[in-house]
Coordinates of C-alpha atoms in Angstrom, one line a residue:
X128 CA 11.6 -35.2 -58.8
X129 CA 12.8 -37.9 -56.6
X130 CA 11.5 -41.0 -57.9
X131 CA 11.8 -44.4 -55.9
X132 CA 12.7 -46.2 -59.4
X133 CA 16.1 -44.2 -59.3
X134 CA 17.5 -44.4 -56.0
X135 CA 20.8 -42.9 -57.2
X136 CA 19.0 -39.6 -58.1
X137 CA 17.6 -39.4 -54.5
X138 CA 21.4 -39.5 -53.2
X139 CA 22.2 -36.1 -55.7
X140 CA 18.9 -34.0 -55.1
X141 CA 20.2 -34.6 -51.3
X142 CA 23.5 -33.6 -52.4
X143 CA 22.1 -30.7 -53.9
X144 CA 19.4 -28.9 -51.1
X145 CA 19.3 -28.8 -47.6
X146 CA 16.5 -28.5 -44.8
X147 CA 14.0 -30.1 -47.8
X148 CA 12.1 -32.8 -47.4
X149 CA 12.0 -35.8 -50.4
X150 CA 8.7 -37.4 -51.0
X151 CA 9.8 -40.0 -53.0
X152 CA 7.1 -41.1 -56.0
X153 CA 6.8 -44.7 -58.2
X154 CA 6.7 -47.3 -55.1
X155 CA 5.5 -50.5 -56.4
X156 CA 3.7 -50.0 -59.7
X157 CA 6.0 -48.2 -61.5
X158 CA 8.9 -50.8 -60.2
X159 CA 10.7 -48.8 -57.3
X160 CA 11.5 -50.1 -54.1
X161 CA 10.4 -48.1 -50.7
X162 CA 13.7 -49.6 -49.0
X163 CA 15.6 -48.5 -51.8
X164 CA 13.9 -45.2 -51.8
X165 CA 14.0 -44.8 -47.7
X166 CA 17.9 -46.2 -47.7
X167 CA 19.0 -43.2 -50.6
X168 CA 17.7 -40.7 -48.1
X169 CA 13.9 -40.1 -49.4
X170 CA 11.7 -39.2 -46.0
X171 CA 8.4 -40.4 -47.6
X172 CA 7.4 -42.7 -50.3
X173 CA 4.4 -42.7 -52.8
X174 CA 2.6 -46.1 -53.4
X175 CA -0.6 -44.2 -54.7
X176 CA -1.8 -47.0 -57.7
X177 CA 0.1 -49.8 -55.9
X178 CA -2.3 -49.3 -52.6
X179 CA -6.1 -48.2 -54.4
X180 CA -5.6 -50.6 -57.5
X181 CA -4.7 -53.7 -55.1
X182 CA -7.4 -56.2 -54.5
X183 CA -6.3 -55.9 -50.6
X184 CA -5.4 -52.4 -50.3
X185 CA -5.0 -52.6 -46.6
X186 CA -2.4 -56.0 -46.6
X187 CA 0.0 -54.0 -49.5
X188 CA 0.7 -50.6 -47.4
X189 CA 1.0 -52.9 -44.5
X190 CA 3.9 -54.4 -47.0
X191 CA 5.2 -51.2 -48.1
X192 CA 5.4 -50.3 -44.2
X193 CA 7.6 -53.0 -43.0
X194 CA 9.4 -52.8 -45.7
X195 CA 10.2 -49.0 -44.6
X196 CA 10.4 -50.1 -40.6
X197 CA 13.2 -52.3 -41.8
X198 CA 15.1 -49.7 -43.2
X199 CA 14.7 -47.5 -40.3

């Protein structure tokens, strides 16, 4: 697991495998960051509970996606 509320633990499962792709879990309701998770070297983010439970689902991913477009 890569989780988005541990950056630091995205940076040693990159250390760890090659040619893998990290999908990183816990953006927004669980408290991780998608910068922080994009910036440790995760290639995709989870914000499953922070998008469907949202009273504006569609104005929160636009959130989370800026938030990654700044990153890249």
């Amino acid at each position: 697991m890569a989780p988005a509320t541990r950056p630091e633990r995205i940076k040693q499962i990159l250390a760890m495998v090659s040619g893998l792709s990290i999908i990183s879990p816990g953006v927004g309701a669980q408290g991780g960051s998608a910068a922080d998770a994009i910036r440790a070297g995760a290639d995709y983010v989870i914000a499953g509970r922070t998008i469907y439970n949202s009273k504006n689902p569609g104005i929160d991913a636009e959130k989370i996606a800026k938030e990654i477009e700044k990153c890249r």
